[in-house]
XYZ file of C-alpha atoms in Angstrom:
760
model
C 35.297 -7.329 30.265
C 32.031 -5.448 29.742
C 31.431 -4.540 26.084
C 29.892 -1.351 24.692
C 27.880 -0.574 21.562
C 24.860 1.396 20.357
C 21.762 0.260 18.397
C 22.278 3.048 15.846
C 23.731 6.510 15.206
C 22.242 9.657 13.575
C 22.748 9.486 9.828
C 21.822 12.974 8.662
C 25.205 14.468 9.637
C 26.121 17.082 12.224
C 25.635 19.822 9.604
C 22.763 18.039 7.787
C 25.165 16.990 5.055
C 22.935 14.141 3.885
C 19.885 16.403 3.631
C 21.622 18.806 1.291
C 23.209 16.030 -0.763
C 19.817 14.363 -1.247
C 18.028 17.544 -2.235
C 20.788 18.570 -4.622
C 20.511 15.195 -6.353
C 16.715 15.308 -6.518
C 16.798 18.809 -7.991
C 19.480 18.021 -10.571
C 22.138 20.165 -8.905
C 24.554 17.281 -8.311
C 25.265 13.852 -9.688
C 24.402 10.438 -8.325
C 28.079 9.809 -7.670
C 28.313 12.934 -5.532
C 25.395 11.722 -3.409
C 26.914 8.255 -3.072
C 30.295 9.697 -2.102
C 28.765 11.970 0.528
C 26.848 9.043 2.017
C 30.003 6.944 2.167
C 31.907 9.750 3.885
C 29.156 10.127 6.496
C 29.144 6.397 7.228
C 32.895 6.426 7.677
C 32.650 9.419 9.979
C 29.937 7.780 12.075
C 31.911 4.553 12.479
C 35.057 6.438 13.429
C 33.142 8.422 16.048
C 31.871 5.192 17.613
C 35.287 3.529 17.574
C 37.107 6.570 18.942
C 34.542 6.805 21.758
C 35.476 3.320 22.908
C 32.619 1.277 21.429
C 33.604 -2.362 20.979
C 31.376 -2.668 17.890
C 30.394 -0.192 15.206
C 26.814 -0.506 14.017
C 26.378 -1.065 10.278
C 23.178 -0.747 8.182
C 21.696 1.914 10.444
C 22.585 4.377 7.675
C 19.956 5.051 5.010
C 19.450 7.432 2.134
C 15.815 7.798 3.219
C 14.456 5.223 5.686
C 15.689 1.982 7.202
C 12.335 0.194 6.760
C 12.255 1.150 3.088
C 15.818 -0.182 2.817
C 14.689 -3.482 4.279
C 11.724 -3.693 1.915
C 14.100 -3.262 -1.009
C 16.465 -5.846 0.508
C 13.570 -8.330 0.682
C 12.231 -7.470 -2.766
C 9.018 -5.986 -1.368
C 8.480 -3.485 -4.180
C 4.842 -2.675 -5.067
C 3.807 -3.354 -8.649
C 3.410 0.323 -9.542
C 7.181 0.733 -9.144
C 7.961 -2.156 -11.492
C 7.356 -0.377 -14.796
C 11.041 -0.371 -15.748
C 11.083 3.404 -16.192
C 14.245 3.818 -14.097
C 16.957 1.814 -12.382
C 16.843 0.564 -8.785
C 18.634 3.627 -7.390
C 15.994 6.097 -8.564
C 13.191 3.597 -8.045
C 14.047 3.707 -4.341
C 13.262 7.432 -4.314
C 10.096 6.860 -6.341
C 8.915 4.569 -3.542
C 9.799 7.211 -0.963
C 8.552 10.325 -2.748
C 6.574 9.217 -5.801
C 9.131 11.025 -7.943
C 12.833 10.734 -8.774
C 15.318 12.304 -11.201
C 14.406 9.527 -13.647
C 11.338 7.344 -14.026
C 7.656 8.127 -14.221
C 5.807 9.783 -11.355
C 3.481 7.634 -9.261
C 1.907 7.402 -5.828
C 4.555 7.126 -3.104
C 4.462 4.486 -0.389
C 2.415 5.343 2.669
C 4.355 7.026 5.455
C 3.564 6.861 9.165
C 5.200 7.217 12.574
C 7.831 4.796 13.864
C 6.143 3.549 17.038
C 5.690 6.571 19.339
C 8.439 8.741 17.829
C 8.353 11.657 15.409
C 10.394 9.643 12.921
C 8.394 8.531 9.858
C 8.928 5.192 8.126
C 7.709 3.986 4.719
C 5.053 1.317 5.226
C 5.799 -2.000 3.461
C 2.995 -3.104 1.126
C 2.442 -6.863 1.112
C 0.276 -8.915 -1.223
C -1.295 -12.274 -0.428
C 1.056 -13.903 -2.958
C 4.104 -11.904 -1.870
C 7.440 -13.178 -3.107
C 10.574 -12.316 -1.131
C 13.704 -11.983 -3.265
C 16.944 -10.973 -1.550
C 18.772 -7.863 -2.764
C 21.481 -7.579 -0.079
C 24.008 -5.503 -2.019
C 23.657 -2.350 0.088
C 24.092 -4.197 3.374
C 27.030 -6.278 2.176
C 28.769 -3.254 0.669
C 28.522 -1.279 3.902
C 29.854 -4.217 5.910
C 32.825 -4.389 3.568
C 33.409 -0.628 3.908
C 33.504 -0.817 7.707
C 35.699 -3.902 7.781
C 38.200 -2.318 5.404
C 38.544 0.485 7.941
C 39.453 -2.090 10.596
C 36.230 -1.919 12.623
C 34.579 -4.728 14.558
C 31.246 -4.804 12.743
C 27.770 -5.447 14.130
C 25.154 -5.270 11.350
C 21.584 -4.362 12.284
C 18.465 -5.608 10.491
C 14.753 -5.270 11.323
C 13.349 -8.467 12.804
C 10.854 -10.527 10.774
C 7.930 -10.186 13.167
C 8.303 -6.434 13.620
C 8.586 -6.075 9.837
C 5.316 -7.939 9.309
C 3.678 -6.014 12.139
C 4.589 -2.674 10.528
C 3.510 -3.715 7.034
C 0.109 -3.235 5.437
C -1.934 -5.456 3.155
C -1.607 -3.775 -0.223
C -4.924 -4.603 -1.873
C -6.981 -7.149 0.038
C -7.017 -7.937 3.725
C -5.338 -11.184 4.730
C -3.431 -12.598 7.677
C 0.088 -11.229 7.267
C 1.481 -14.090 9.331
C 0.707 -16.487 6.481
C 3.762 -14.929 4.806
C 6.045 -15.753 7.738
C 7.455 -19.076 6.431
C 8.492 -17.497 3.135
C 9.860 -14.456 4.921
C 11.918 -16.650 7.246
C 13.420 -18.430 4.253
C 14.739 -15.044 3.106
C 16.073 -14.270 6.585
C 17.881 -17.604 6.668
C 19.402 -16.819 3.295
C 20.463 -13.394 4.514
C 22.049 -14.753 7.686
C 24.001 -17.280 5.628
C 25.347 -14.449 3.484
C 26.352 -12.502 6.586
C 28.073 -15.543 8.076
C 30.526 -15.487 5.185
C 31.608 -11.951 6.068
C 33.554 -12.719 9.265
C 30.843 -11.298 11.477
C 30.235 -12.536 15.001
C 27.088 -10.650 16.040
C 24.002 -9.490 14.170
C 21.610 -7.061 15.862
C 18.043 -7.983 14.971
C 15.534 -5.318 15.994
C 12.183 -6.447 17.400
C 10.614 -3.393 19.065
C 7.166 -4.960 18.532
C 7.960 -7.042 21.616
C 7.138 -4.064 23.829
C 3.563 -4.068 22.509
C 0.673 -6.038 23.992
C 0.714 -8.938 21.555
C -2.041 -11.445 20.937
C -1.264 -15.159 21.457
C -1.036 -15.571 17.670
C 1.749 -12.990 17.373
C 3.513 -14.334 20.447
C 3.526 -17.773 18.844
C 4.906 -16.214 15.673
C 7.924 -15.059 17.674
C 8.544 -18.571 18.955
C 8.224 -20.017 15.468
C 10.431 -17.369 13.874
C 13.368 -17.602 16.238
C 13.222 -21.368 16.518
C 13.513 -21.434 12.724
C 16.372 -18.926 12.636
C 18.222 -20.760 15.407
C 18.504 -23.839 13.190
C 20.235 -21.973 10.345
C 23.595 -23.414 11.286
C 25.390 -20.193 10.356
C 27.343 -19.778 13.583
C 26.218 -16.152 13.777
C 25.208 -14.796 17.164
C 21.922 -12.913 17.252
C 21.371 -9.934 19.553
C 17.592 -9.630 19.801
C 16.988 -5.919 20.380
C 13.912 -4.320 21.920
C 13.330 -0.697 22.823
C 10.749 2.017 23.524
C 9.331 0.281 26.591
C 9.163 -2.696 28.912
C 8.471 -6.244 27.769
C 5.937 -6.791 30.564
C 3.704 -9.700 29.498
C 6.214 -10.647 26.792
C 9.110 -10.991 29.243
C 9.093 -14.762 29.566
C 8.328 -15.214 25.871
C 11.373 -13.114 24.996
C 13.748 -14.544 27.581
C 13.281 -18.077 26.269
C 13.709 -17.299 22.587
C 16.739 -19.255 21.273
C 19.147 -16.376 20.626
C 22.585 -15.530 21.981
C 21.844 -12.142 23.489
C 19.183 -9.560 24.238
C 19.075 -5.788 24.373
C 16.537 -4.169 26.715
C 15.516 -0.550 27.178
C 16.406 0.241 30.805
C 15.169 3.836 30.528
C 11.556 3.266 29.557
C 11.617 -0.304 30.806
C 12.831 0.605 34.288
C 14.499 -2.188 36.261
C 12.881 -4.978 34.245
C 16.346 -5.918 32.989
C 17.163 -7.244 36.471
C 14.321 -9.767 36.420
C 15.114 -10.563 32.807
C 18.739 -11.316 33.640
C 17.664 -13.938 36.168
C 15.979 -15.930 33.379
C 19.012 -16.056 31.090
C 21.703 -18.687 30.839
C 25.119 -17.622 32.023
C 26.487 -17.720 28.475
C 23.850 -15.369 27.065
C 24.589 -11.672 26.648
C 22.416 -9.009 28.209
C 22.794 -5.560 26.650
C 21.335 -2.917 28.958
C 20.173 0.301 27.310
C 20.946 2.462 30.326
C 21.615 5.782 28.542
C 18.507 7.518 27.174
C 18.568 7.382 23.373
C 15.511 9.607 22.954
C 16.167 12.567 25.214
C 19.041 14.981 25.697
C 19.475 15.153 29.468
C 22.783 14.140 30.976
C 22.617 10.722 32.658
C 23.263 10.325 36.378
C 26.072 7.816 35.894
C 26.511 7.045 39.599
C 22.806 6.244 39.996
C 22.728 4.071 36.882
C 25.847 2.208 37.966
C 24.160 1.446 41.278
C 21.128 0.046 39.412
C 23.406 -2.152 37.323
C 25.592 -3.378 40.170
C 23.865 -6.713 40.817
C 23.510 -7.584 37.122
C 27.146 -6.674 36.473
C 28.240 -9.050 39.230
C 25.966 -11.772 37.872
C 26.782 -11.520 34.159
C 30.417 -10.415 34.123
C 31.718 -10.140 30.567
C 28.281 -11.028 29.215
C 26.954 -7.640 30.274
C 26.963 -5.074 27.468
C 26.265 -1.369 27.923
C 24.369 0.742 25.433
C 21.823 3.446 24.799
C 18.161 2.572 25.219
C 17.538 2.755 21.448
C 19.160 4.135 18.324
C 20.569 7.641 18.667
C 18.693 8.536 15.478
C 16.279 10.459 17.716
C 18.776 12.955 19.191
C 21.098 15.610 17.687
C 24.654 14.672 16.787
C 27.007 16.822 18.842
C 26.532 19.229 21.747
C 29.986 20.729 21.158
C 28.631 22.561 18.105
C 26.317 24.600 20.328
C 27.473 28.064 21.384
C 24.128 29.624 22.308
C 23.361 27.821 25.568
C 24.403 29.460 28.797
C 26.872 27.437 30.857
C 24.224 26.133 33.251
C 21.932 24.714 30.563
C 24.902 23.391 28.591
C 26.064 21.406 31.618
C 22.727 19.547 31.785
C 22.767 18.203 28.205
C 24.146 15.271 26.229
C 23.675 14.759 22.456
C 24.656 11.621 20.524
C 28.446 11.971 20.756
C 28.218 12.841 24.435
C 26.048 9.768 25.049
C 28.838 7.601 23.657
C 31.129 9.161 26.254
C 28.515 8.419 28.929
C 28.507 4.735 27.958
C 32.273 4.633 28.346
C 32.110 6.471 31.685
C 29.451 4.032 32.903
C 31.683 1.111 31.946
C 34.609 2.614 33.834
C 32.437 3.261 36.879
C 31.145 -0.325 36.946
C 34.744 -1.515 36.770
C 35.564 0.530 39.866
C 37.478 3.288 38.124
C 36.875 6.690 39.721
C 37.532 9.788 37.641
C 37.145 13.533 37.449
C 34.512 12.937 34.747
C 32.342 10.995 37.192
C 32.601 13.744 39.795
C 31.734 16.365 37.172
C 28.765 14.292 36.020
C 27.401 14.078 39.559
C 27.882 17.811 40.050
C 25.979 18.646 36.864
C 22.971 16.377 37.419
C 22.686 17.545 41.026
C 22.802 21.195 39.975
C 19.920 20.667 37.583
C 17.658 19.279 40.310
C 18.414 22.293 42.496
C 18.248 25.054 39.869
C 15.955 28.002 40.613
C 15.115 28.470 36.918
C 13.181 25.200 36.661
C 10.132 25.899 38.865
C 7.632 28.802 38.788
C 5.070 28.886 41.560
C 2.585 30.997 39.568
C 2.513 28.409 36.772
C 1.959 25.511 39.152
C -0.842 27.368 40.923
C -2.637 28.009 37.642
C -2.447 24.346 36.615
C -3.623 23.216 40.041
C -6.581 25.598 39.756
C -7.928 24.107 36.518
C -11.519 22.863 36.636
C -13.376 20.460 34.277
C -15.374 23.365 32.809
C -12.139 24.982 31.635
C -12.214 22.451 28.788
C -15.803 23.209 27.752
C -16.750 25.428 24.771
C -20.068 26.370 26.396
C -22.330 25.273 23.528
C -22.415 21.964 21.617
C -20.990 21.819 18.084
C -24.430 21.766 16.438
C -25.251 25.175 17.921
C -21.752 26.571 17.410
C -21.814 25.559 13.744
C -24.928 27.659 13.063
C -23.375 30.744 14.633
C -20.049 30.193 12.862
C -21.689 29.854 9.459
C -23.650 33.054 10.018
C -20.374 34.799 10.787
C -18.112 33.200 8.156
C -20.561 32.767 5.226
C -18.607 29.882 3.704
C -19.754 27.998 0.578
C -20.361 24.261 0.415
C -17.127 22.262 0.306
C -15.057 25.192 1.637
C -11.418 25.199 0.584
C -8.431 26.042 2.760
C -4.831 25.024 3.374
C -3.133 23.707 6.482
C -1.141 26.845 7.253
C 2.334 27.196 5.820
C 3.330 28.294 2.324
C 6.692 27.824 0.559
C 9.677 28.795 2.667
C 11.803 30.311 -0.068
C 15.516 30.987 0.128
C 14.746 34.697 0.414
C 12.444 34.156 3.416
C 15.003 32.041 5.215
C 17.706 34.577 4.424
C 15.666 37.437 5.909
C 15.072 35.486 9.126
C 18.767 34.581 9.361
C 19.855 38.191 8.820
C 17.435 39.353 11.514
C 18.788 36.781 13.974
C 22.347 37.926 13.250
C 21.380 41.527 13.909
C 21.881 42.593 10.283
C 18.272 43.820 10.039
C 16.475 46.011 12.555
C 13.008 45.004 13.732
C 11.176 47.602 11.661
C 12.834 46.463 8.441
C 12.341 42.789 9.300
C 8.642 43.317 10.067
C 8.120 45.162 6.791
C 9.767 42.356 4.820
C 7.701 39.676 6.536
C 4.529 41.682 5.977
C 5.384 41.865 2.282
C 5.560 38.049 2.196
C 2.253 37.784 4.059
C 0.626 40.210 1.626
C 1.889 38.121 -1.286
C 0.470 34.950 0.306
C -2.943 36.544 0.835
C -3.076 37.879 -2.732
C -2.095 34.501 -4.173
C -4.795 32.681 -2.205
C -7.424 35.159 -3.350
C -6.331 34.647 -6.974
C -6.508 30.867 -6.525
C -10.039 31.228 -5.143
C -9.571 29.721 -1.681
C -12.363 30.325 0.813
C -10.510 30.439 4.130
C -7.034 31.895 3.991
C -3.842 31.635 6.037
C -1.020 34.118 6.448
C 1.594 31.633 5.204
C 3.878 31.652 8.264
C 6.969 33.246 6.664
C 8.183 34.331 10.110
C 8.295 30.747 11.413
C 11.275 28.434 11.213
C 9.311 25.415 12.485
C 5.838 24.847 13.911
C 7.207 23.896 17.344
C 10.562 25.652 17.528
C 8.954 29.008 16.690
C 6.811 28.879 19.825
C 9.607 27.348 21.883
C 11.673 30.455 21.189
C 8.970 32.643 22.741
C 7.759 30.650 25.725
C 9.673 30.731 28.989
C 10.651 27.264 30.190
C 11.778 26.336 26.654
C 15.156 26.840 25.060
C 16.311 26.160 21.509
C 19.528 24.892 19.970
C 21.479 26.148 16.986
C 22.330 22.851 15.287
C 20.293 20.298 17.225
C 18.844 18.739 14.057
C 17.014 15.422 14.125
C 15.774 13.498 11.088
C 11.996 13.328 10.745
C 11.943 11.528 7.380
C 14.106 11.501 4.265
C 15.750 14.902 3.975
C 13.276 16.508 6.378
C 14.927 17.543 9.652
C 13.529 19.287 12.701
C 15.228 21.079 15.555
C 13.176 20.178 18.655
C 13.162 22.802 21.394
C 14.096 21.773 24.923
C 11.646 22.042 27.821
C 13.746 22.555 30.930
C 11.276 24.278 33.273
C 7.728 25.467 33.907
C 6.066 27.045 30.832
C 4.965 30.668 30.785
C 3.772 33.024 28.006
C 4.861 36.579 28.730
C 3.395 38.216 25.608
C 1.469 37.475 22.425
C 3.360 35.347 19.901
C 1.320 35.429 16.684
C -1.339 38.126 17.064
C 0.359 40.944 15.157
C 1.017 38.741 12.110
C -2.542 37.374 12.063
C -4.100 40.801 12.585
C -2.105 42.190 9.681
C -3.065 39.290 7.403
C -6.760 39.669 8.227
C -6.594 43.371 7.438
C -5.700 42.478 3.833
C -8.793 40.427 2.986
C -12.543 40.285 3.481
C -12.250 36.479 3.614
C -11.537 34.865 6.993
C -7.848 34.300 7.751
C -7.057 31.523 10.205
C -4.873 32.134 13.211
C -2.256 29.371 13.350
C -0.970 27.711 16.523
C 0.672 24.424 17.444
C -1.296 22.436 20.014
C -0.141 21.533 23.518
C 0.359 17.809 22.897
C 2.435 18.454 19.779
C 4.408 21.161 21.587
C 5.178 18.466 24.152
C 5.800 15.514 21.840
C 8.030 17.347 19.388
C 10.293 18.773 22.054
C 12.881 17.250 24.329
C 10.825 17.187 27.504
C 11.967 17.625 31.099
C 11.987 14.307 32.945
C 11.476 15.581 36.511
C 7.658 15.845 36.465
C 4.774 14.032 34.720
C 4.382 14.857 31.034
C 0.690 15.505 31.676
C 1.543 18.412 33.973
C 3.944 19.935 31.454
C 1.275 19.589 28.759
C -1.287 21.488 30.813
C 1.219 24.283 31.374
C 1.596 24.587 27.591
C -2.185 24.429 27.130
C -2.699 27.401 29.425
C -0.050 29.437 27.608
C -1.772 28.661 24.296
C -5.204 29.440 25.742
C -4.009 32.986 26.409
C -2.847 33.246 22.787
C -6.161 31.922 21.448
C -8.117 34.498 23.479
C -5.859 37.285 22.238
C -6.349 36.175 18.622
C -10.117 36.262 19.011
C -9.952 39.736 20.539
C -7.836 40.830 17.559
C -10.699 39.910 15.201
C -9.565 36.438 14.093
C -12.723 34.376 13.507
C -11.072 30.976 12.917
C -8.104 29.599 14.837
C -6.263 26.386 13.979
C -4.546 24.537 16.824
C -2.521 21.778 15.161
C -2.206 18.412 16.910
C -0.421 16.072 14.471
C 1.347 14.369 17.385
C -1.649 13.349 19.457
C -1.675 9.826 18.000
C 2.111 9.625 18.232
C 1.946 10.283 21.969
C -0.347 7.310 22.503
C 1.360 4.748 24.774
C 2.493 1.632 22.964
C 0.516 -0.533 25.368
C -3.222 -0.260 24.848
C -3.885 -0.748 28.565
C -2.291 2.683 29.125
C -4.288 4.524 26.448
C -7.192 5.744 28.530
C -5.088 7.720 30.982
C -3.063 9.357 28.224
C -6.084 10.244 26.104
C -7.840 11.704 29.129
C -5.148 14.298 29.827
C -4.171 14.849 26.165
C -7.738 15.598 25.055
C -8.325 17.782 28.111
C -5.145 19.758 27.384
C -6.328 20.473 23.845
C -9.754 21.500 25.073
C -8.221 23.810 27.674
C -6.193 25.519 24.939
C -9.274 25.969 22.728
C -12.090 26.744 25.153
C -11.469 30.329 26.187
C -13.250 31.772 23.141
C -16.871 32.452 22.176
C -18.967 29.841 20.310
C -18.828 31.977 17.125
C -15.060 31.485 16.852
C -14.316 28.424 14.747
C -11.616 26.133 16.140
C -9.701 23.971 13.667
C -7.104 21.292 14.281
C -4.861 19.261 11.987
C -3.397 15.743 12.180
C -1.159 13.854 9.763
C 0.873 10.707 9.077
C -0.458 8.411 11.742
C -3.165 5.797 12.170
C -6.044 7.692 13.764
C -8.797 5.120 13.390
C -8.124 3.442 16.718
C -8.563 6.713 18.659
C -11.363 8.257 16.632
C -13.607 8.654 19.677
C -10.889 10.620 21.484
C -10.439 12.811 18.395
C -14.154 13.508 18.406
C -13.921 14.285 22.134
C -11.439 17.068 21.336
C -14.515 18.873 19.991
C -12.703 20.940 17.366
C -15.197 22.480 14.971
C -13.099 21.370 11.976
C -10.401 18.722 11.749
C -8.121 18.323 8.736
C -6.254 15.035 8.373
C -3.796 13.388 6.010
C -5.457 10.739 3.856
C -4.048 11.044 0.336
C -1.164 8.579 0.565
C -3.520 5.938 1.892
C -6.041 6.748 -0.895
C -8.583 7.754 1.773
C -8.200 4.426 3.611
C -7.976 6.340 6.890
C -11.586 7.413 6.400
C -12.916 3.861 6.475
C -13.511 4.287 10.193
C -16.434 6.560 9.322
C -18.374 3.599 7.960
C -19.007 2.683 11.602
C -18.250 5.877 13.536
C -20.389 8.956 12.963
C -17.883 11.773 13.358
C -19.952 14.634 14.775
C -18.123 17.752 13.531
C -16.609 18.983 10.247
C -13.684 17.267 8.575
C -11.233 18.005 5.772
C -9.528 14.863 4.477
C -6.335 15.771 2.627
C -6.864 15.469 -1.112
C -3.258 15.534 -2.272
C 0.136 14.527 -0.898
C 2.264 17.599 -0.270
C 5.356 15.504 0.502
C 5.502 14.347 -3.107
C 6.491 16.751 -5.898
C 3.719 15.274 -8.069
C 1.014 17.791 -8.990
C -2.543 16.442 -8.626
C -5.043 16.846 -11.437
C -8.575 18.145 -10.999
C -9.866 14.659 -11.750
C -7.641 13.009 -9.126
C -8.724 15.474 -6.447
C -12.362 15.182 -7.443
C -12.205 11.395 -7.213
C -10.789 11.551 -3.684
C -13.386 14.092 -2.556
C -16.195 11.993 -3.991
C -14.824 8.983 -2.144
C -14.743 11.006 1.078
C -18.280 12.255 0.462
C -19.580 8.685 0.625
C -18.406 8.580 4.263
C -18.823 12.168 5.458
C -21.963 14.285 4.991
C -21.314 16.815 2.253
C -22.429 19.664 4.487
C -19.533 18.974 6.861
C -16.817 18.269 4.294
C -13.852 20.615 3.751
C -11.296 20.425 0.937
C -7.599 20.929 1.657
C -4.086 19.517 1.098
C -2.984 16.909 3.607
C -0.306 19.039 5.307
C 1.458 22.396 5.213
C 3.119 23.598 2.000
C 6.404 24.983 3.344
C 8.534 22.286 1.662
C 7.080 22.830 -1.823
C 7.822 25.419 -4.522
C 5.369 28.099 -5.593
C 4.899 26.726 -9.113
C 3.658 23.340 -7.926
C 1.677 24.918 -5.053
C -0.130 27.265 -7.434
C -1.125 24.527 -9.867
C -2.166 22.142 -7.096
C -4.339 24.702 -5.292
C -5.934 25.969 -8.493
C -6.843 22.369 -9.353
C -8.150 21.827 -5.829
C -10.416 24.872 -6.024
C -11.634 23.794 -9.479
C -12.566 20.373 -8.118
C -14.493 21.997 -5.262
C -16.443 24.184 -7.693
C -17.404 21.156 -9.777
C -18.742 19.449 -6.667
C -20.727 22.539 -5.686
C -22.297 22.675 -9.132
C -23.162 19.003 -8.976
C -24.725 19.492 -5.566
C -26.848 22.399 -6.798
C -27.897 20.416 -9.862
C -28.993 17.536 -7.660
């Protein structure tokens, strides 16, 4: 009989229970035991949901208090030296690695954080030394296996694969070939598998998403070496080698002949590759087909998928497993919590719990069982394709009418910069922030009361204006040169705009983990995008009226508005992105006409959207860069366009970033100690740049000396006349006390540099 399972389940909780438990512990509002108990209850709940939905295995070790890669680093003993000072126990040291700070222990620099492949999930980058020792600490994994088994579940533990782990890691101090560590790493994996074999486990899921990348021969050979070594462990465990986020392509034969007992393939992004792959397997090997989309929220056409699977089901029989394409970490927990969607939209959607039901329905369909659920599924997916609310002819005509010059600012940066400086009169090393300021409990309460109808619009506007006025006054006291309005009216940088653009809809409780306790609620793009009226102009106009200093208008860019939403799957993403770009272009023009002299169009997701296969980069970068330029190019040369990027490796697309032609780009560099700027030793970035000088995701407050040292390091790579000084991201997650001290220190460091420049 066909078996069912999933690669992973959301861990944050349907009501964000883990988020609140973590933050209460960090802030001293609850005990460690309370956090541990909440985590245990969530794991139990997740396993019960899987079992009750008909899954033959429950997935164990997909749960984490912060990040699964960080968990694996701790399991392997990969703990950087700066966390080995003995100032706290292992529990709090884990959070020091994640955040640089914990309820106990000394503060230090947190581990670098970057995007998990092409998702908006952030993982903590392992730091490896040339003499790295791997020492197993498997207690967490073994304890969770025991918990699940005591509840009577058939357990399938999941661990990151050795090659993907090395691929994701960085060299901590000096560059070396990470693969030289593979033999020692494999010894630890063999030891771990032997421990698991004693726990009455049949299958272990071993995740190797790096197999969907375009690997060099050296890394391909590493896969052969690694799995040949693991296959000789003699543990009796069966390994399910799991890939996702794309097709294997040139790695198909390499993967198919690795000596493991089963494989999981992504049949959503990988198309019908699983059919060819199945033909290469032995009859006794399992093929798990990820046929239900684990990264998007649209209901699956079960009849169509069953037809795709028909030949493989006949060929593999009981050795066919059904699953989601990847972990359900990337989608919200439960659609049944939502009461705000109209019945039509609701009928098109499936969140994590509903995707489990889809797996079961797919299994029943393949086994020839007809049901009312299958008929209802077909009715719903057909209705979506025929809905009149999806397509707008006026939007399509405008996109089709775009010309190359619509992405042109009219004058080159060198000429624009002169005009902008004449208008803005900024000092050397100008200081600014990325946009948001602390989202206090009071601010969130006011927004919630307004949504519930407890405040009228006049009262709400007055209260938000009071917050904006406070933000402006604070920035002037701190001495910042270019101000922001603080964004008190915004719940999220993408959701806020999704609530105002037609073609988007938003959920009530559709939370998805971004990192640690940080959750986002991605809007849903169901149709063509249209801006009916201005979205930010009144707030920006008011803020600018309060100060003689320039106040930036703040927008989220078209690529990020695409990437950080659940996107319609019935047209090319490039077309949807251009629709968003045109809506934003209208907003940019309106901001300029309202007297806003600098406008920031954030694009933190542009690197994240890069295809995993380098051969596909050029096409993506062509339309992504053009979309940004379309959004920014409706204004006069005197208007200064900013953009912001964070938590991704930008060096490999630096030319495309330059091609965006923003007048100023601010980027995250503090966690990497300015390593991301090393690209400028070879690439002459043509415009202005603000490398982040302190990590806003850590509660540590930077000193003047620390900020000054980072700026001086940046100044060796970027001409001082084009260097801005700013934090590395928005400040909404921080408290005012730490924000005030950090920004005052930042401004002080900038003044020291100005004095030094004048003295020279």
